[in-house]
Short mmCIF file of C-alpha atoms in Angstrom, two decimals:
data_model
loop_
_atom_site.label_atom_id
_atom_site.label_comp_id
_atom_site.label_asym_id
_atom_site.label_seq_id
_atom_site.Cartn_x
_atom_site.Cartn_y
_atom_site.Cartn_z
CA VAL A 1 134.34 96.68 136.55
CA VAL A 2 131.44 97.78 138.73
CA GLU A 3 129.71 95.54 141.27
CA ILE A 4 125.73 95.97 141.73
CA GLU A 5 124.70 95.03 145.44
CA ASP A 6 120.88 95.10 146.39
CA ALA A 7 120.40 96.77 149.64
CA GLY A 8 116.52 96.03 149.98
CA ALA A 9 115.59 97.76 146.75
CA GLY A 10 111.94 97.80 145.50
CA SER A 11 108.49 98.48 146.67
CA SER A 12 108.68 100.56 150.27
CA ALA A 13 105.42 98.37 150.85
CA THR A 14 107.68 94.98 150.12
CA GLN A 15 111.19 95.89 150.20
CA LEU A 16 111.66 93.06 147.47
CA LEU A 17 113.86 93.67 144.50
CA ASP A 18 112.60 93.32 141.56
CA VAL A 19 114.80 91.10 139.98
CA GLU A 20 113.52 91.89 136.26
CA ARG A 21 114.91 95.69 136.90
CA PHE A 22 117.94 94.11 138.65
CA PHE A 23 118.70 91.66 135.68
CA GLY A 24 118.22 94.62 133.08
CA LEU A 25 120.47 96.68 134.82
CA ILE A 26 122.73 94.34 134.73
CA ASN A 27 122.20 93.45 131.06
CA GLN A 28 122.65 97.22 129.88
CA LEU A 29 125.76 97.40 132.00
CA ASP A 30 127.35 94.69 130.38
CA LYS A 31 126.47 95.93 126.87
CA ALA A 32 127.76 99.25 127.81
CA GLY A 33 131.35 97.22 128.83
CA TYR A 34 131.05 98.38 132.15
CA GLN A 35 132.03 94.56 133.28
CA PRO A 36 129.05 94.21 136.25
CA LYS A 37 129.57 91.92 139.09
CA VAL A 38 127.46 90.85 142.32
CA ASN A 39 127.53 89.49 145.47
CA SER A 40 127.98 85.27 145.38
CA PHE A 41 124.22 85.31 146.21
CA TRP A 42 123.40 85.86 142.68
CA GLN A 43 125.95 83.47 141.51
CA SER A 44 123.29 80.26 140.57
CA GLN A 45 121.35 82.73 138.46
CA LEU A 46 124.32 84.65 136.07
CA GLY A 47 126.70 82.21 137.27
CA PRO A 48 130.34 82.07 138.76
CA SER A 49 131.85 84.34 135.76
CA TYR A 50 129.82 87.70 137.05
CA VAL A 51 130.77 87.33 140.82
CA ALA A 52 132.49 90.19 142.58
CA GLY A 53 136.74 89.56 142.98
CA THR A 54 139.36 92.06 142.46
CA GLY A 55 139.09 94.66 140.03
CA VAL A 56 135.80 96.38 141.20
CA ARG A 57 136.11 100.41 140.91
CA HIS A 58 132.98 101.29 141.67
CA VAL A 59 129.62 99.76 143.91
CA VAL A 60 126.29 100.54 142.57
CA THR A 61 123.81 100.10 145.52
CA LEU A 62 120.22 100.12 144.91
CA SER A 63 117.92 100.50 148.06
CA THR A 64 114.03 101.31 148.42
CA TRP A 65 114.13 104.77 148.19
CA THR A 66 112.69 107.06 151.25
CA ALA A 67 113.23 110.74 151.92
CA ALA A 68 116.03 110.06 153.81
CA SER A 69 117.50 108.36 150.66
CA GLU A 70 119.13 111.51 149.08
CA SER A 71 121.33 111.85 152.63
CA HIS A 72 122.93 108.05 151.57
CA ALA A 73 126.72 108.60 150.48
CA GLY A 74 126.85 108.84 146.46
CA TYR A 75 123.39 108.86 146.31
CA VAL A 76 122.96 109.70 142.74
CA GLY A 77 119.29 110.02 141.99
CA ARG A 78 116.37 107.87 141.85
CA VAL A 79 114.23 105.02 139.34
CA GLY A 80 110.67 104.81 140.47
CA ASP A 81 110.83 103.58 143.68
CA MET A 82 114.94 102.76 144.14
CA ALA A 83 117.43 104.92 145.29
CA VAL A 84 120.90 104.68 143.65
CA MET A 85 123.88 105.40 145.08
CA ILE A 86 127.11 104.77 143.39
CA THR A 87 130.09 104.63 145.63
CA PRO A 88 134.27 104.05 144.99
CA ARG A 89 135.56 101.06 146.02
#
């Protein structure tokens, strides 16, 4: 079980999350059997079964990539204008 968090991921101009990519990531993780979860903000879009509770082992955080992104804990790489960090819960 992994939790996906939005930390202002998106273009450096807007710092707004690209919702299609966010839902695409959740969909791909779901298909791969990772049981993705999100915070309660996304409940109305994804339903209560996707809201994080107990059992989350890792947190995937998406944020707008900047030169300082590589120094964040758990930084694993960049996808376009988004930095990806994976940390244990």
